[in-house]
PDB file of C-alpha atoms in Angstrom:
ATOM      1  CA  MET X   1     -48.451 -25.446  -1.065  1.00 79.00           C
ATOM      2  CA  ARG X   2     -48.120 -21.752  -0.382  1.00 84.00           C
ATOM      3  CA  MET X   3     -45.503 -22.424   2.342  1.00 89.00           C
ATOM      4  CA  LEU X   4     -43.478 -24.500  -0.090  1.00 87.00           C
ATOM      5  CA  ILE X   5     -43.407 -21.671  -2.632  1.00 90.00           C
ATOM      6  CA  ILE X   6     -42.528 -19.103   0.042  1.00 90.00           C
ATOM      7  CA  SER X   7     -39.739 -21.357   1.345  1.00 90.00           C
ATOM      8  CA  LEU X   8     -38.403 -21.892  -2.173  1.00 90.00           C
ATOM      9  CA  ILE X   9     -38.432 -18.146  -2.876  1.00 92.00           C
ATOM     10  CA  PHE X  10     -36.657 -17.506   0.430  1.00 91.00           C
ATOM     11  CA  LEU X  11     -34.018 -20.156  -0.371  1.00 88.00           C
ATOM     12  CA  LEU X  12     -33.415 -18.680  -3.828  1.00 89.00           C
ATOM     13  CA  LEU X  13     -33.176 -15.200  -2.323  1.00 91.00           C
ATOM     14  CA  MET X  14     -30.569 -16.366   0.205  1.00 86.00           C
ATOM     15  CA  ILE X  15     -28.551 -18.114  -2.503  1.00 83.00           C
ATOM     16  CA  GLY X  16     -28.750 -14.947  -4.618  1.00 86.00           C
ATOM     17  CA  ILE X  17     -27.443 -12.797  -1.759  1.00 85.00           C
ATOM     18  CA  TRP X  18     -24.675 -15.315  -1.125  1.00 81.00           C
ATOM     19  CA  MET X  19     -23.640 -15.237  -4.789  1.00 81.00           C
ATOM     20  CA  TRP X  20     -23.764 -11.441  -4.880  1.00 85.00           C
ATOM     21  CA  TYR X  21     -21.583 -11.189  -1.747  1.00 82.00           C
ATOM     22  CA  HIS X  22     -19.132 -13.738  -3.104  1.00 80.00           C
ATOM     23  CA  PHE X  23     -18.671 -12.023  -6.464  1.00 84.00           C
ATOM     24  CA  THR X  24     -18.604  -8.450  -5.133  1.00 85.00           C
ATOM     25  CA  SER X  25     -16.478  -8.888  -2.022  1.00 82.00           C
ATOM     26  CA  ILE X  26     -14.755 -12.222  -1.534  1.00 85.00           C
ATOM     27  CA  GLU X  27     -13.706 -12.908  -5.128  1.00 86.00           C
ATOM     28  CA  PRO X  28     -12.183  -9.452  -5.813  1.00 89.00           C
ATOM     29  CA  MET X  29     -10.418  -9.245  -2.447  1.00 88.00           C
ATOM     30  CA  THR X  30      -8.895 -12.716  -2.619  1.00 88.00           C
ATOM     31  CA  LYS X  31      -7.765 -11.979  -6.173  1.00 90.00           C
ATOM     32  CA  PHE X  32      -6.260  -8.660  -5.064  1.00 90.00           C
ATOM     33  CA  TYR X  33      -4.365 -10.252  -2.198  1.00 89.00           C
ATOM     34  CA  ASN X  34      -3.131 -13.196  -4.259  1.00 88.00           C
ATOM     35  CA  GLU X  35      -1.741 -10.822  -6.905  1.00 89.00           C
ATOM     36  CA  SER X  36      -0.299  -8.562  -4.215  1.00 89.00           C
ATOM     37  CA  ILE X  37       1.333 -11.483  -2.441  1.00 90.00           C
ATOM     38  CA  ASN X  38       3.019 -12.500  -5.694  1.00 90.00           C
ATOM     39  CA  ASP X  39       4.351  -8.949  -6.130  1.00 91.00           C
ATOM     40  CA  LEU X  40       5.535  -8.917  -2.532  1.00 92.00           C
ATOM     41  CA  LEU X  41       7.256 -12.276  -3.012  1.00 92.00           C
ATOM     42  CA  ILE X  42       9.183 -10.786  -5.936  1.00 93.00           C
ATOM     43  CA  ASP X  43      10.181  -7.739  -3.850  1.00 92.00           C
ATOM     44  CA  ILE X  44      11.431  -9.980  -1.054  1.00 93.00           C
ATOM     45  CA  GLU X  45      13.235 -12.288  -3.496  1.00 93.00           C
ATOM     46  CA  ASN X  46      15.047  -9.235  -4.892  1.00 93.00           C
ATOM     47  CA  GLU X  47      15.618  -7.960  -1.340  1.00 91.00           C
ATOM     48  CA  GLN X  48      13.825  -4.684  -1.964  1.00 93.00           C
ATOM     49  CA  TRP X  49      13.013  -4.300   1.714  1.00 93.00           C
ATOM     50  CA  ASP X  50      11.825  -0.683   1.641  1.00 93.00           C
ATOM     51  CA  LYS X  51       9.367  -1.400  -1.142  1.00 94.00           C
ATOM     52  CA  ALA X  52       8.189  -4.558   0.647  1.00 93.00           C
ATOM     53  CA  ASP X  53       7.758  -2.635   3.914  1.00 93.00           C
ATOM     54  CA  GLU X  54       5.565  -0.023   2.220  1.00 93.00           C
ATOM     55  CA  ALA X  55       3.542  -2.713   0.468  1.00 93.00           C
ATOM     56  CA  ILE X  56       2.820  -4.754   3.599  1.00 93.00           C
ATOM     57  CA  LEU X  57       1.689  -1.625   5.454  1.00 93.00           C
ATOM     58  CA  LEU X  58      -0.678  -0.822   2.583  1.00 93.00           C
ATOM     59  CA  TYR X  59      -2.022  -4.402   2.617  1.00 92.00           C
ATOM     60  CA  MET X  60      -2.482  -4.324   6.394  1.00 92.00           C
ATOM     61  CA  ASN X  61      -4.474  -1.074   6.173  1.00 93.00           C
ATOM     62  CA  LYS X  62      -6.630  -2.472   3.388  1.00 92.00           C
ATOM     63  CA  TRP X  63      -7.108  -5.657   5.410  1.00 92.00           C
ATOM     64  CA  GLU X  64      -8.558  -3.652   8.314  1.00 91.00           C
ATOM     65  CA  GLU X  65     -11.271  -2.334   5.988  1.00 89.00           C
ATOM     66  CA  VAL X  66     -11.984  -5.763   4.498  1.00 88.00           C
ATOM     67  CA  LYS X  67     -11.998  -7.470   7.887  1.00 90.00           C
ATOM     68  CA  ASN X  68     -14.653  -5.077   9.206  1.00 89.00           C
ATOM     69  CA  VAL X  69     -17.041  -6.319   6.490  1.00 84.00           C
ATOM     70  CA  TRP X  70     -16.002  -9.980   6.404  1.00 86.00           C
ATOM     71  CA  ILE X  71     -16.286 -10.393  10.169  1.00 86.00           C
ATOM     72  CA  TYR X  72     -20.056 -10.845   9.830  1.00 83.00           C
ATOM     73  CA  PHE X  73     -19.893 -13.525   7.138  1.00 80.00           C
ATOM     74  CA  ILE X  74     -16.665 -15.500   7.504  1.00 85.00           C
ATOM     75  CA  ASP X  75     -15.398 -17.744  10.279  1.00 86.00           C
ATOM     76  CA  GLN X  76     -13.452 -15.730  12.860  1.00 89.00           C
ATOM     77  CA  LYS X  77     -10.682 -18.350  12.943  1.00 92.00           C
ATOM     78  CA  ASP X  78      -9.919 -17.721   9.258  1.00 90.00           C
ATOM     79  CA  LEU X  79      -9.804 -13.968   9.769  1.00 91.00           C
ATOM     80  CA  ASP X  80      -7.544 -14.314  12.798  1.00 93.00           C
ATOM     81  CA  GLY X  81      -5.200 -16.559  10.805  1.00 93.00           C
ATOM     82  CA  ILE X  82      -4.822 -13.959   8.071  1.00 93.00           C
ATOM     83  CA  GLU X  83      -4.291 -11.132  10.542  1.00 93.00           C
ATOM     84  CA  SER X  84      -1.685 -13.153  12.432  1.00 94.00           C
ATOM     85  CA  SER X  85       0.059 -14.009   9.201  1.00 94.00           C
ATOM     86  CA  MET X  86       0.177 -10.361   8.110  1.00 94.00           C
ATOM     87  CA  LYS X  87       1.685  -9.294  11.411  1.00 94.00           C
ATOM     88  CA  LYS X  88       4.340 -12.003  11.150  1.00 95.00           C
ATOM     89  CA  ILE X  89       5.174 -10.931   7.612  1.00 95.00           C
ATOM     90  CA  ASN X  90       5.496  -7.344   8.773  1.00 94.00           C
ATOM     91  CA  VAL X  91       8.014  -8.367  11.446  1.00 95.00           C
ATOM     92  CA  TYR X  92       9.943 -10.594   9.044  1.00 95.00           C
ATOM     93  CA  ILE X  93      10.208  -7.776   6.524  1.00 95.00           C
ATOM     94  CA  LYS X  94      11.356  -5.298   9.182  1.00 94.00           C
ATOM     95  CA  ASN X  95      14.002  -7.830  10.271  1.00 94.00           C
ATOM     96  CA  ARG X  96      14.893  -8.528   6.637  1.00 93.00           C
ATOM     97  CA  ASP X  97      14.334 -12.252   7.097  1.00 92.00           C
ATOM     98  CA  LYS X  98      13.888 -13.468   3.543  1.00 92.00           C
ATOM     99  CA  SER X  99      13.081 -17.145   4.059  1.00 93.00           C
ATOM    100  CA  TYR X 100      10.546 -16.669   6.874  1.00 94.00           C
ATOM    101  CA  ALA X 101       8.830 -13.827   5.003  1.00 94.00           C
ATOM    102  CA  GLN X 102       8.517 -15.942   1.855  1.00 94.00           C
ATOM    103  CA  ALA X 103       7.187 -18.928   3.800  1.00 94.00           C
ATOM    104  CA  GLU X 104       4.620 -16.820   5.639  1.00 94.00           C
ATOM    105  CA  LEU X 105       3.498 -15.170   2.388  1.00 94.00           C
ATOM    106  CA  GLU X 106       2.880 -18.603   0.896  1.00 93.00           C
ATOM    107  CA  HIS X 107       0.916 -19.538   4.019  1.00 94.00           C
ATOM    108  CA  MET X 108      -1.183 -16.382   3.741  1.00 93.00           C
ATOM    109  CA  MET X 109      -1.921 -17.192   0.099  1.00 92.00           C
ATOM    110  CA  ILE X 110      -3.248 -20.575   1.215  1.00 93.00           C
ATOM    111  CA  LEU X 111      -5.432 -18.883   3.834  1.00 93.00           C
ATOM    112  CA  PHE X 112      -6.999 -16.569   1.244  1.00 90.00           C
ATOM    113  CA  ASN X 113      -7.566 -19.471  -1.147  1.00 88.00           C
ATOM    114  CA  SER X 114      -9.193 -21.420   1.679  1.00 88.00           C
ATOM    115  CA  ILE X 115     -11.655 -18.587   2.316  1.00 86.00           C
ATOM    116  CA  LYS X 116     -12.407 -18.338  -1.392  1.00 84.00           C
ATOM    117  CA  GLU X 117     -13.103 -22.077  -1.655  1.00 82.00           C
ATOM    118  CA  ASN X 118     -15.156 -22.220   1.542  1.00 80.00           C
ATOM    119  CA  GLU X 119     -17.348 -19.287   0.576  1.00 73.00           C
ATOM    120  CA  CYS X 120     -17.957 -20.086  -3.094  1.00 67.00           C
ATOM    121  CA  LEU X 121     -21.336 -21.385  -4.186  1.00 61.00           C
ATOM    122  CA  THR X 122     -21.110 -25.162  -4.475  1.00 62.00           C
ATOM    123  CA  ILE X 123     -23.460 -27.974  -3.568  1.00 64.00           C
ATOM    124  CA  GLN X 124     -21.170 -28.950  -0.657  1.00 63.00           C
ATOM    125  CA  ASN X 125     -21.350 -25.431   0.761  1.00 59.00           C
ATOM    126  CA  ILE X 126     -25.123 -25.210   0.450  1.00 58.00           C
ATOM    127  CA  PHE X 127     -25.972 -28.523   2.133  1.00 60.00           C
TER     128      PHE X 127
END
């Protein structure tokens, strides 16, 4: 009986840490990037290339910080997809390629939403 209680406490502790990590790191960062991507889409739509270039460099620098924490908790394939997408967007903005930049921004938004859904606390993710 004691092992059952210890196992239950350990399970609840792990779920608590998972929830804390989700709501303090994943949720705010995915929200930040989704809002930022929308702003960047508007800049590209209006062909404000200098503003878009500054913004993507800021997002890439912030991503390096986030990636260094997420690398321990999130699938490497997802992180590589986001990094690849950011580098493509950077090149598209430098080349002033509106349609490719918009398409890749939409793809990156899907990647961030995928991480958010895969890491949220649901019954499917627990078992």
